[in-house]
């Protein structure tokens, strides 16, 4: 039995962006008889190959990797400005489409309540899948799609390559139904904390960001796993490997967009475990079609040899955008500074100017007689309402669609109109130490706008019901700017407390 001398050679790999990519390249190369060992490095985007005998050519190695989305070269590829422009233009167009959908508030076209049919929840899920769920779950699908695609060869059919995505959605359907059953059975005791959801979304977003940076070829923090352990944990086409997409799909129940939270709340109120389970099942089924379209489209683009690398970069840029969008929203939910602070209250401002007069404000019991609403047409979001101090008579600020009227025992009354596009006005000034009565009229909320939170002003969530006015009362003590927002932090405003 003769032994052959071995030779080592290092190649640079394109398309490798995660631990699973690293493992796949190694295992794919080690299937070849003349290759004794392959060790890929995510940090250097390279692979060191030990050959049994003479090293084979780059062309031969690329033939082995054909159809996987990976390729090798003997030197690092140069940066192409043309490709970068294509990536930025395509990603920008996708982002514009996303914000256009948000701007026109398609969620307002479909509204559900506790009496809605299961078909209504299906349509509600369909709308969610092309709105805020696309930012959260769609971004997650994009971040793992390349990894799943790499499990299959060019000989595998499109349906075979789609299997991880179908398993992912099977996990969503099964666990949405299961947790829906628990919501109906256990009721309020199983209510999911918004703080928990926010922290979880931020944690997942950080992982998505790291994957996106790797897809762009930017070195990031990478936890090195020993080769033998990577092979045990790898996602592959075995029965064990298929569990990862299933479990990932199941956990999205705890990564809710505003639409999902609405469905969960209505399932909670259903009072029937079976009906609650069906509400969540049909909602998840509605989201299936737009989300599977995102996954299927990504597979098509990855399979195009001339476009695969460009699409990988486009997907990475979109993931980074979704990360920023999601984290920014969760900062709003937590009441922390965010990008929204740059745009709130940019409209006409009427400053608060206190004097030495006795302040007499309308009492809550006198609301019907004392509160006056100007019939002028609403202005753009960003309008600021101030508090005028008065003695013995009512006063309405001219040309203001929402006014604060003050007469009687001290209480400050502010009014808001809520719809599917947010809250108007989005900026108020109130006086410190004086009780505030906030009246919020729901003229057609949908998704996450059907509840308002402001952690630093009041602990409870203010639920809104279409056609009704909800009221919350609180007494601000310390001067400063306090943020309020919808459940998911997409729509925000400021209540400024002044002395």
CSV table of C-alpha atoms in Angstrom, one decimal:
chain,number,residue,atom,x,y,z
A,1,UNK,CA,0.0,0.0,0.0
A,2,UNK,CA,1.7,3.2,-1.2
A,3,UNK,CA,1.2,6.6,0.4
A,4,UNK,CA,1.0,9.8,-1.6
A,5,UNK,CA,2.6,13.0,-0.4
A,6,UNK,CA,0.2,15.8,0.4
A,7,UNK,CA,0.2,19.4,-0.6
A,8,UNK,CA,-1.4,22.5,0.9
A,9,UNK,CA,-2.8,25.5,-0.9
A,10,UNK,CA,-5.0,28.4,0.2
A,11,UNK,CA,-7.8,29.9,-1.9
A,12,UNK,CA,-10.0,32.9,-1.3
A,13,UNK,CA,-13.8,32.2,-1.1
A,14,UNK,CA,-16.6,34.5,-2.3
A,15,UNK,CA,-20.1,34.2,-0.8
A,16,UNK,CA,-19.1,32.8,2.7
A,17,UNK,CA,-20.7,34.9,5.5
A,18,UNK,CA,-21.5,32.7,8.5
A,19,UNK,CA,-20.4,29.6,10.4
A,20,UNK,CA,-22.7,27.4,8.5
A,21,UNK,CA,-21.3,28.7,5.2
A,22,UNK,CA,-17.8,27.9,6.5
A,23,UNK,CA,-18.9,24.3,7.4
A,24,UNK,CA,-20.6,23.8,4.1
A,25,UNK,CA,-17.6,24.8,2.0
A,26,UNK,CA,-15.4,22.4,4.1
A,27,UNK,CA,-17.8,19.5,3.8
A,28,UNK,CA,-18.4,20.0,0.1
A,29,UNK,CA,-14.7,20.0,-0.7
A,30,UNK,CA,-14.0,17.0,1.5
A,31,UNK,CA,-16.4,14.9,-0.5
A,32,UNK,CA,-13.8,14.9,-3.3
A,33,UNK,CA,-11.4,12.0,-3.2
A,34,UNK,CA,-8.3,14.0,-3.9
A,35,UNK,CA,-8.9,16.4,-1.0
A,36,UNK,CA,-7.8,15.1,2.4
A,37,UNK,CA,-8.9,18.1,4.5
A,38,UNK,CA,-10.4,21.6,4.0
A,39,UNK,CA,-10.4,24.3,6.7
A,40,UNK,CA,-12.3,27.5,5.9
A,41,UNK,CA,-11.7,30.8,7.7
A,42,UNK,CA,-14.6,33.2,7.9
A,43,UNK,CA,-12.3,35.9,9.1
A,44,UNK,CA,-10.1,35.8,6.1
A,45,UNK,CA,-12.7,34.6,3.6
A,46,UNK,CA,-10.4,31.8,2.7
A,47,UNK,CA,-10.0,28.0,2.7
A,48,UNK,CA,-6.9,26.0,3.2
A,49,UNK,CA,-7.0,22.7,1.3
A,50,UNK,CA,-4.8,19.7,1.9
A,51,UNK,CA,-4.6,17.6,-1.3
A,52,UNK,CA,-3.5,14.0,-1.6
A,53,UNK,CA,-0.8,14.6,-4.1
A,54,UNK,CA,-0.7,17.6,-6.5
A,55,UNK,CA,-3.2,20.5,-6.0
A,56,UNK,CA,-6.0,20.6,-8.5
A,57,UNK,CA,-6.8,23.8,-10.4
A,58,UNK,CA,-9.1,26.7,-9.4
A,59,UNK,CA,-11.4,25.8,-12.2
A,60,UNK,CA,-11.8,22.2,-10.9
A,61,UNK,CA,-12.6,23.5,-7.4
A,62,UNK,CA,-15.2,26.0,-8.8
A,63,UNK,CA,-16.7,23.1,-10.7
A,64,UNK,CA,-17.1,21.2,-7.3
A,65,UNK,CA,-18.8,24.3,-5.8
A,66,UNK,CA,-20.9,25.0,-8.9
A,67,UNK,CA,-24.5,25.8,-8.0
A,68,UNK,CA,-23.8,26.4,-4.3
A,69,UNK,CA,-23.4,30.2,-4.5
A,70,UNK,CA,-19.7,29.9,-3.5
A,71,UNK,CA,-16.6,30.3,-5.7
A,72,UNK,CA,-12.8,30.4,-5.1
A,73,UNK,CA,-9.9,32.4,-6.5
A,74,UNK,CA,-6.2,32.5,-5.9
A,75,UNK,CA,-6.2,36.2,-5.0
A,76,UNK,CA,-8.7,38.4,-3.2
A,77,UNK,CA,-11.3,39.9,-5.6
A,78,UNK,CA,-11.1,43.7,-6.2
A,79,UNK,CA,-13.9,46.0,-5.2
A,80,UNK,CA,-16.1,46.9,-8.1
A,81,UNK,CA,-17.7,50.4,-7.9
A,82,UNK,CA,-20.3,49.4,-10.5
A,83,UNK,CA,-21.6,46.6,-8.4
A,84,UNK,CA,-21.8,48.8,-5.3
A,85,UNK,CA,-23.9,51.4,-7.3
A,86,UNK,CA,-26.3,48.6,-8.4
A,87,UNK,CA,-26.6,47.3,-4.8
A,88,UNK,CA,-27.3,50.8,-3.4
A,89,UNK,CA,-29.9,51.7,-6.1
A,90,UNK,CA,-31.7,48.3,-5.8
A,91,UNK,CA,-31.8,48.5,-2.0
A,92,UNK,CA,-32.9,52.1,-2.0
A,93,UNK,CA,-35.8,51.3,-4.3
A,94,UNK,CA,-36.9,48.4,-2.0
A,95,UNK,CA,-36.7,50.8,1.0
A,96,UNK,CA,-38.8,53.4,-0.8
A,97,UNK,CA,-41.4,50.8,-1.5
A,98,UNK,CA,-41.5,49.8,2.1
A,99,UNK,CA,-42.0,53.3,3.4
A,100,UNK,CA,-44.6,53.9,0.7
A,101,UNK,CA,-46.6,51.0,2.1
A,102,UNK,CA,-46.2,52.5,5.6
A,103,UNK,CA,-47.1,56.0,4.4
A,104,UNK,CA,-50.4,54.9,2.8
A,105,UNK,CA,-51.2,52.8,5.8
A,106,UNK,CA,-52.6,49.7,4.1
A,107,UNK,CA,-53.2,48.4,7.6
A,108,UNK,CA,-56.1,50.8,7.7
A,109,UNK,CA,-57.8,48.9,4.9
A,110,UNK,CA,-58.2,45.9,7.2
A,111,UNK,CA,-59.3,46.0,10.8
A,112,UNK,CA,-60.3,43.2,13.1
A,113,UNK,CA,-62.0,43.0,16.5
A,114,UNK,CA,-63.0,40.2,18.9
A,115,UNK,CA,-66.1,39.4,16.7
A,116,UNK,CA,-64.2,39.2,13.4
A,117,UNK,CA,-64.4,35.9,11.4
A,118,UNK,CA,-61.4,33.7,10.9
A,119,UNK,CA,-61.3,34.9,7.2
A,120,UNK,CA,-60.9,38.4,8.6
A,121,UNK,CA,-57.9,37.3,10.6
A,122,UNK,CA,-56.4,35.6,7.5
A,123,UNK,CA,-56.7,38.8,5.5
A,124,UNK,CA,-55.3,40.8,8.5
A,125,UNK,CA,-52.3,38.5,8.4
A,126,UNK,CA,-52.0,39.0,4.7
A,127,UNK,CA,-51.8,42.8,5.2
A,128,UNK,CA,-49.3,42.3,8.0
A,129,UNK,CA,-47.0,40.2,5.8
A,130,UNK,CA,-46.4,43.1,3.4
A,131,UNK,CA,-46.2,45.7,6.2
A,132,UNK,CA,-44.4,45.7,9.5
A,133,UNK,CA,-44.0,41.9,9.6
A,134,UNK,CA,-41.9,42.2,6.4
A,135,UNK,CA,-39.4,44.4,8.3
A,136,UNK,CA,-39.0,41.9,11.2
A,137,UNK,CA,-39.7,38.4,10.1
A,138,UNK,CA,-38.9,39.2,6.4
A,139,UNK,CA,-35.6,40.5,7.4
A,140,UNK,CA,-34.9,37.4,9.5
A,141,UNK,CA,-35.8,35.2,6.5
A,142,UNK,CA,-33.4,37.2,4.2
A,143,UNK,CA,-30.6,36.8,6.8
A,144,UNK,CA,-30.8,33.0,6.8
A,145,UNK,CA,-31.9,32.4,3.2
A,146,UNK,CA,-28.3,32.2,1.8
A,147,UNK,CA,-27.3,29.8,4.5
A,148,UNK,CA,-30.3,27.5,3.7
A,149,UNK,CA,-29.7,27.8,0.0
A,150,UNK,CA,-26.1,26.6,0.4
A,151,UNK,CA,-27.3,23.2,1.7
A,152,UNK,CA,-28.4,22.1,-1.8
A,153,UNK,CA,-26.7,21.4,-5.0
A,154,UNK,CA,-27.5,22.7,-8.5
A,155,UNK,CA,-29.1,19.2,-9.2
A,156,UNK,CA,-31.7,19.7,-6.5
A,157,UNK,CA,-35.1,21.1,-7.6
A,158,UNK,CA,-36.4,24.5,-6.6
A,159,UNK,CA,-39.0,22.8,-4.4
A,160,UNK,CA,-36.2,20.9,-2.5
A,161,UNK,CA,-34.3,24.2,-2.0
A,162,UNK,CA,-37.5,25.8,-0.7
A,163,UNK,CA,-37.9,23.1,2.0
A,164,UNK,CA,-36.2,25.0,4.9
A,165,UNK,CA,-38.5,28.0,4.2
A,166,UNK,CA,-41.6,25.7,4.2
A,167,UNK,CA,-40.4,24.1,7.5
A,168,UNK,CA,-39.8,27.6,8.9
A,169,UNK,CA,-43.4,28.5,8.2
A,170,UNK,CA,-44.7,25.1,9.4
A,171,UNK,CA,-43.0,26.0,12.8
A,172,UNK,CA,-44.9,29.3,12.7
A,173,UNK,CA,-48.3,27.7,12.0
A,174,UNK,CA,-47.9,25.0,14.6
A,175,UNK,CA,-46.6,27.2,17.4
A,176,UNK,CA,-48.9,30.2,16.7
A,177,UNK,CA,-51.8,27.7,17.0
A,178,UNK,CA,-50.3,26.2,20.2
A,179,UNK,CA,-49.5,29.5,21.9
A,180,UNK,CA,-52.9,30.8,20.7
A,181,UNK,CA,-54.5,27.9,22.6
A,182,UNK,CA,-52.5,28.8,25.7
A,183,UNK,CA,-53.6,32.5,25.4
A,184,UNK,CA,-57.3,31.5,25.3
A,185,UNK,CA,-56.8,29.0,28.2
A,186,UNK,CA,-54.6,30.9,30.6
A,187,UNK,CA,-55.9,34.4,29.7
A,188,UNK,CA,-54.1,37.4,31.2
A,189,UNK,CA,-51.6,35.2,33.1
A,190,UNK,CA,-49.8,34.5,29.8
A,191,UNK,CA,-49.8,38.1,28.6
A,192,UNK,CA,-46.4,38.8,26.9
A,193,UNK,CA,-44.4,41.6,28.4
A,194,UNK,CA,-43.6,44.4,25.9
A,195,UNK,CA,-40.2,44.9,27.7
A,196,UNK,CA,-39.4,41.2,27.1
A,197,UNK,CA,-40.4,41.5,23.4
A,198,UNK,CA,-38.4,44.7,22.9
A,199,UNK,CA,-35.2,43.2,24.4
A,200,UNK,CA,-35.6,40.0,22.3
A,201,UNK,CA,-36.1,42.0,19.1
A,202,UNK,CA,-33.0,44.0,19.8
A,203,UNK,CA,-31.0,40.9,20.6
A,204,UNK,CA,-32.2,39.2,17.3
A,205,UNK,CA,-31.4,42.4,15.4
A,206,UNK,CA,-27.8,42.4,16.6
A,207,UNK,CA,-27.4,38.8,15.3
A,208,UNK,CA,-29.0,39.8,12.0
A,209,UNK,CA,-26.6,42.8,11.8
A,210,UNK,CA,-23.5,40.6,12.3
A,211,UNK,CA,-24.8,38.3,9.5
A,212,UNK,CA,-25.4,41.2,7.2
A,213,UNK,CA,-21.9,42.6,7.7
A,214,UNK,CA,-20.4,39.2,7.0
A,215,UNK,CA,-22.5,39.0,3.8
A,216,UNK,CA,-20.9,42.4,2.8
A,217,UNK,CA,-17.5,40.9,3.5
A,218,UNK,CA,-16.9,43.1,6.5
A,219,UNK,CA,-15.1,41.3,9.4
A,220,UNK,CA,-17.2,41.0,12.5
A,221,UNK,CA,-17.1,39.3,15.9
A,222,UNK,CA,-17.2,35.6,15.2
A,223,UNK,CA,-17.4,33.0,17.9
A,224,UNK,CA,-15.1,30.2,16.8
A,225,UNK,CA,-16.7,26.7,17.2
A,226,UNK,CA,-14.4,23.6,17.2
A,227,UNK,CA,-14.7,21.7,13.9
A,228,UNK,CA,-16.1,18.5,15.5
A,229,UNK,CA,-18.8,20.5,17.3
A,230,UNK,CA,-19.7,22.5,14.2
A,231,UNK,CA,-20.4,19.2,12.4
A,232,UNK,CA,-22.7,18.1,15.2
A,233,UNK,CA,-24.6,21.4,15.2
A,234,UNK,CA,-24.7,22.0,11.5
A,235,UNK,CA,-27.9,22.7,9.6
A,236,UNK,CA,-28.0,20.0,6.9
A,237,UNK,CA,-30.6,18.0,4.9
A,238,UNK,CA,-30.9,15.4,7.6
A,239,UNK,CA,-33.9,15.1,9.9
A,240,UNK,CA,-31.9,16.7,12.7
A,241,UNK,CA,-30.9,19.7,10.5
A,242,UNK,CA,-34.4,20.4,9.5
A,243,UNK,CA,-35.4,21.2,13.1
A,244,UNK,CA,-33.5,24.5,13.1
A,245,UNK,CA,-35.8,26.2,10.6
A,246,UNK,CA,-38.8,24.8,12.4
A,247,UNK,CA,-37.6,26.1,15.8
A,248,UNK,CA,-36.7,29.4,14.3
A,249,UNK,CA,-40.2,29.8,12.9
A,250,UNK,CA,-41.7,28.9,16.2
A,251,UNK,CA,-39.8,31.6,18.1
A,252,UNK,CA,-41.2,34.3,15.8
A,253,UNK,CA,-44.3,34.3,18.0
A,254,UNK,CA,-42.2,36.2,20.5
A,255,UNK,CA,-41.0,38.7,17.9
A,256,UNK,CA,-44.3,40.3,17.2
A,257,UNK,CA,-45.0,43.2,14.9
A,258,UNK,CA,-47.9,45.5,15.7
A,259,UNK,CA,-50.3,43.3,13.7
A,260,UNK,CA,-49.2,40.2,15.6
A,261,UNK,CA,-49.7,41.9,19.0
A,262,UNK,CA,-53.2,42.9,17.9
A,263,UNK,CA,-54.0,39.3,17.0
A,264,UNK,CA,-52.5,38.1,20.3
A,265,UNK,CA,-54.6,40.6,22.2
A,266,UNK,CA,-57.8,39.5,20.5
A,267,UNK,CA,-57.0,35.9,21.0
A,268,UNK,CA,-56.5,36.6,24.7
A,269,UNK,CA,-60.0,38.2,24.8
A,270,UNK,CA,-61.7,35.3,23.0
A,271,UNK,CA,-62.3,33.3,26.1
A,272,UNK,CA,-62.1,30.1,24.1
A,273,UNK,CA,-58.8,28.1,23.8
A,274,UNK,CA,-60.0,26.6,20.5
A,275,UNK,CA,-61.1,29.9,18.9
A,276,UNK,CA,-58.0,31.6,20.2
A,277,UNK,CA,-55.9,28.9,18.6
A,278,UNK,CA,-57.7,29.3,15.3
A,279,UNK,CA,-57.3,33.1,15.4
A,280,UNK,CA,-53.5,32.8,15.6
A,281,UNK,CA,-53.4,30.0,13.0
A,282,UNK,CA,-55.3,31.9,10.4
A,283,UNK,CA,-53.3,35.1,11.1
A,284,UNK,CA,-50.0,33.1,10.6
A,285,UNK,CA,-51.5,31.5,7.5
A,286,UNK,CA,-52.2,35.0,6.1
A,287,UNK,CA,-48.6,36.1,6.7
A,288,UNK,CA,-47.3,32.9,5.0
A,289,UNK,CA,-47.9,34.0,1.4
A,290,UNK,CA,-46.0,37.4,1.4
A,291,UNK,CA,-43.2,35.9,3.6
A,292,UNK,CA,-42.7,32.8,1.5
A,293,UNK,CA,-42.6,35.1,-1.6
A,294,UNK,CA,-39.6,36.8,0.0
A,295,UNK,CA,-37.9,33.5,0.6
A,296,UNK,CA,-38.7,32.1,-2.8
A,297,UNK,CA,-37.5,35.3,-4.6
A,298,UNK,CA,-34.2,35.1,-2.7
A,299,UNK,CA,-33.7,31.5,-3.9
A,300,UNK,CA,-34.2,32.6,-7.5
A,301,UNK,CA,-31.7,35.4,-7.2
A,302,UNK,CA,-29.1,33.2,-5.5
A,303,UNK,CA,-29.4,30.7,-8.3
A,304,UNK,CA,-28.5,33.3,-10.9
A,305,UNK,CA,-24.8,33.0,-11.3
A,306,UNK,CA,-24.3,36.5,-12.7
A,307,UNK,CA,-26.6,38.1,-10.1
A,308,UNK,CA,-26.0,36.0,-7.0
A,309,UNK,CA,-23.2,38.0,-5.5
A,310,UNK,CA,-24.9,41.3,-6.2
A,311,UNK,CA,-28.2,40.0,-4.6
A,312,UNK,CA,-26.3,38.9,-1.6
A,313,UNK,CA,-25.1,42.5,-1.1
A,314,UNK,CA,-28.6,43.9,-1.7
A,315,UNK,CA,-30.0,41.5,0.9
A,316,UNK,CA,-27.3,42.5,3.3
A,317,UNK,CA,-28.1,46.2,2.9
A,318,UNK,CA,-31.8,45.6,3.3
A,319,UNK,CA,-31.1,43.5,6.5
A,320,UNK,CA,-29.1,46.4,7.9
A,321,UNK,CA,-32.0,48.8,7.1
A,322,UNK,CA,-34.5,46.4,8.9
A,323,UNK,CA,-32.2,46.2,11.9
A,324,UNK,CA,-32.0,50.0,12.2
A,325,UNK,CA,-35.8,50.2,11.7
A,326,UNK,CA,-36.6,47.5,14.3
A,327,UNK,CA,-34.1,48.7,16.9
A,328,UNK,CA,-35.2,52.3,16.5
A,329,UNK,CA,-38.8,51.2,17.1
A,330,UNK,CA,-37.9,49.2,20.2
A,331,UNK,CA,-36.1,52.2,21.6
A,332,UNK,CA,-39.3,54.1,21.3
A,333,UNK,CA,-41.2,51.4,23.1
A,334,UNK,CA,-38.7,51.5,25.9
A,335,UNK,CA,-39.0,55.3,26.1
A,336,UNK,CA,-35.4,55.9,25.1
A,337,UNK,CA,-34.0,58.5,22.6
A,338,UNK,CA,-34.3,57.4,19.0
A,339,UNK,CA,-34.2,58.7,15.4
A,340,UNK,CA,-37.8,59.7,15.8
A,341,UNK,CA,-36.7,62.5,18.1
A,342,UNK,CA,-35.3,64.3,15.1
A,343,UNK,CA,-38.7,64.7,13.4
A,344,UNK,CA,-41.2,65.1,16.2
A,345,UNK,CA,-42.6,68.5,16.7
A,346,UNK,CA,-41.1,70.1,13.6
A,347,UNK,CA,-44.3,72.0,12.7
A,348,UNK,CA,-45.5,75.4,13.9
A,349,UNK,CA,-44.8,76.0,17.6
A,350,UNK,CA,-46.7,78.0,20.1
A,351,UNK,CA,-44.5,78.3,23.2
A,352,UNK,CA,-45.9,78.0,26.7
A,353,UNK,CA,-45.8,81.4,28.4
A,354,UNK,CA,-46.8,81.3,32.1
A,355,UNK,CA,-47.9,84.4,34.0
A,356,UNK,CA,-49.0,85.2,37.5
A,357,UNK,CA,-52.7,84.6,37.0
A,358,UNK,CA,-54.6,81.9,38.9
A,359,UNK,CA,-54.9,78.9,36.7
A,360,UNK,CA,-58.4,77.5,36.5
A,361,UNK,CA,-58.9,74.3,34.5
A,362,UNK,CA,-61.8,72.2,33.3
A,363,UNK,CA,-62.8,69.3,35.6
A,364,UNK,CA,-63.2,65.8,34.2
A,365,UNK,CA,-66.9,65.8,35.2
A,366,UNK,CA,-67.5,68.9,33.2
A,367,UNK,CA,-65.9,67.6,30.1
A,368,UNK,CA,-69.0,67.6,27.9
A,369,UNK,CA,-69.7,71.3,28.6
A,370,UNK,CA,-66.3,72.7,29.0
A,371,UNK,CA,-64.1,71.1,26.3
A,372,UNK,CA,-64.4,73.0,23.0
A,373,UNK,CA,-63.1,71.6,19.7
A,374,UNK,CA,-62.4,73.9,16.8
A,375,UNK,CA,-63.9,72.6,13.6
A,376,UNK,CA,-60.9,73.7,11.5
A,377,UNK,CA,-59.4,70.9,9.3
A,378,UNK,CA,-56.5,69.0,10.9
A,379,UNK,CA,-52.9,70.1,10.2
A,380,UNK,CA,-49.9,68.0,9.5
A,381,UNK,CA,-48.4,65.8,12.2
A,382,UNK,CA,-45.9,67.9,14.0
A,383,UNK,CA,-48.3,70.6,15.2
A,384,UNK,CA,-47.7,71.7,18.8
A,385,UNK,CA,-50.4,72.6,21.2
A,386,UNK,CA,-49.7,74.9,24.2
A,387,UNK,CA,-51.5,75.7,27.4
A,388,UNK,CA,-52.8,79.2,27.9
A,389,UNK,CA,-53.4,80.4,31.4
A,390,UNK,CA,-56.9,82.0,31.9
A,391,UNK,CA,-59.1,83.5,34.6
A,392,UNK,CA,-62.8,83.0,34.8
A,393,UNK,CA,-63.5,82.3,31.1
A,394,UNK,CA,-62.8,79.7,28.3
A,395,UNK,CA,-60.5,80.4,25.4
A,396,UNK,CA,-59.9,78.4,22.2
A,397,UNK,CA,-56.6,78.8,20.4
A,398,UNK,CA,-57.5,80.0,16.9
A,399,UNK,CA,-56.9,77.7,13.9
A,400,UNK,CA,-55.9,74.8,16.2
A,401,UNK,CA,-57.8,71.5,15.4
A,402,UNK,CA,-57.3,70.2,18.9
A,403,UNK,CA,-57.4,72.5,21.9
A,404,UNK,CA,-56.8,72.6,25.5
A,405,UNK,CA,-59.6,74.3,27.5
A,406,UNK,CA,-59.0,75.3,31.1
A,407,UNK,CA,-61.8,76.4,33.6
A,408,UNK,CA,-62.8,75.0,37.0
A,409,UNK,CA,-60.6,73.0,39.4
A,410,UNK,CA,-57.1,72.3,38.1
A,411,UNK,CA,-56.8,69.7,35.3
A,412,UNK,CA,-55.1,70.0,31.9
A,413,UNK,CA,-57.0,68.4,29.0
A,414,UNK,CA,-55.2,67.4,25.9
A,415,UNK,CA,-56.8,65.8,22.9
A,416,UNK,CA,-55.4,63.5,20.2
A,417,UNK,CA,-56.9,61.9,17.0
A,418,UNK,CA,-55.4,58.4,16.3
A,419,UNK,CA,-55.7,56.6,13.0
A,420,UNK,CA,-53.7,54.0,11.0
A,421,UNK,CA,-51.0,56.5,10.1
A,422,UNK,CA,-50.2,57.7,13.7
A,423,UNK,CA,-51.3,60.4,16.1
A,424,UNK,CA,-52.2,64.1,15.6
A,425,UNK,CA,-50.8,66.3,17.0
A,426,UNK,CA,-47.6,64.6,18.0
A,427,UNK,CA,-46.2,67.3,20.4
A,428,UNK,CA,-47.8,68.8,23.5
A,429,UNK,CA,-46.7,71.1,26.3
A,430,UNK,CA,-48.2,70.6,29.8
A,431,UNK,CA,-47.5,72.1,33.2
A,432,UNK,CA,-45.6,70.1,35.9
A,433,UNK,CA,-47.5,69.2,39.0
A,434,UNK,CA,-50.9,69.7,37.4
A,435,UNK,CA,-53.1,66.6,36.6
A,436,UNK,CA,-53.5,65.8,32.9
A,437,UNK,CA,-56.5,64.3,31.3
A,438,UNK,CA,-55.5,62.9,27.8
A,439,UNK,CA,-58.4,62.1,25.5
A,440,UNK,CA,-57.6,60.0,22.5
A,441,UNK,CA,-60.2,59.6,19.7
A,442,UNK,CA,-59.8,56.5,17.5
A,443,UNK,CA,-61.0,57.4,14.0
A,444,UNK,CA,-59.6,54.2,12.4
A,445,UNK,CA,-56.5,52.7,13.9
A,446,UNK,CA,-54.9,49.5,12.7
A,447,UNK,CA,-51.9,47.3,13.6
A,448,UNK,CA,-49.8,48.9,16.3
A,449,UNK,CA,-51.6,52.3,16.4
A,450,UNK,CA,-54.6,50.8,18.4
A,451,UNK,CA,-52.8,51.3,21.7
A,452,UNK,CA,-50.6,54.1,23.2
A,453,UNK,CA,-47.8,53.6,25.7
A,454,UNK,CA,-45.6,56.1,27.6
A,455,UNK,CA,-43.5,54.3,30.2
A,456,UNK,CA,-42.3,57.4,31.9
A,457,UNK,CA,-45.7,59.1,32.3
A,458,UNK,CA,-48.1,56.2,33.1
A,459,UNK,CA,-47.5,52.4,33.6
A,460,UNK,CA,-50.6,51.1,31.7
A,461,UNK,CA,-51.2,50.7,28.0
A,462,UNK,CA,-54.0,52.8,26.7
A,463,UNK,CA,-56.2,50.6,24.5
A,464,UNK,CA,-58.0,52.3,21.6
A,465,UNK,CA,-61.3,51.3,20.1
A,466,UNK,CA,-62.4,52.5,16.7
A,467,UNK,CA,-65.2,55.1,17.0
A,468,UNK,CA,-64.6,55.7,20.7
A,469,UNK,CA,-62.5,58.1,22.8
A,470,UNK,CA,-60.1,56.5,25.4
A,471,UNK,CA,-59.0,58.5,28.4
A,472,UNK,CA,-55.9,58.3,30.6
A,473,UNK,CA,-55.1,60.5,33.5
A,474,UNK,CA,-51.7,61.2,35.1
A,475,UNK,CA,-49.8,63.9,36.9
A,476,UNK,CA,-46.3,64.8,35.5
A,477,UNK,CA,-43.9,65.9,38.2
A,478,UNK,CA,-40.5,66.6,36.6
A,479,UNK,CA,-39.9,68.9,33.7
A,480,UNK,CA,-38.6,67.3,30.5
A,481,UNK,CA,-39.6,65.7,27.2
A,482,UNK,CA,-41.5,62.4,27.6
A,483,UNK,CA,-42.1,60.1,24.6
A,484,UNK,CA,-45.3,58.3,23.7
A,485,UNK,CA,-45.7,55.7,21.0
A,486,UNK,CA,-47.7,52.9,19.6
A,487,UNK,CA,-47.1,49.3,20.8
A,488,UNK,CA,-44.2,48.7,18.4
A,489,UNK,CA,-42.7,52.2,18.5
A,490,UNK,CA,-43.3,52.9,14.8
A,491,UNK,CA,-45.4,56.0,15.5
A,492,UNK,CA,-44.3,58.4,18.2
A,493,UNK,CA,-44.8,61.8,19.8
A,494,UNK,CA,-43.6,64.0,22.7
A,495,UNK,CA,-45.3,65.4,25.8
A,496,UNK,CA,-43.1,68.2,27.1
A,497,UNK,CA,-43.5,69.0,30.8
A,498,UNK,CA,-42.6,72.6,31.7
A,499,UNK,CA,-42.6,74.6,34.9
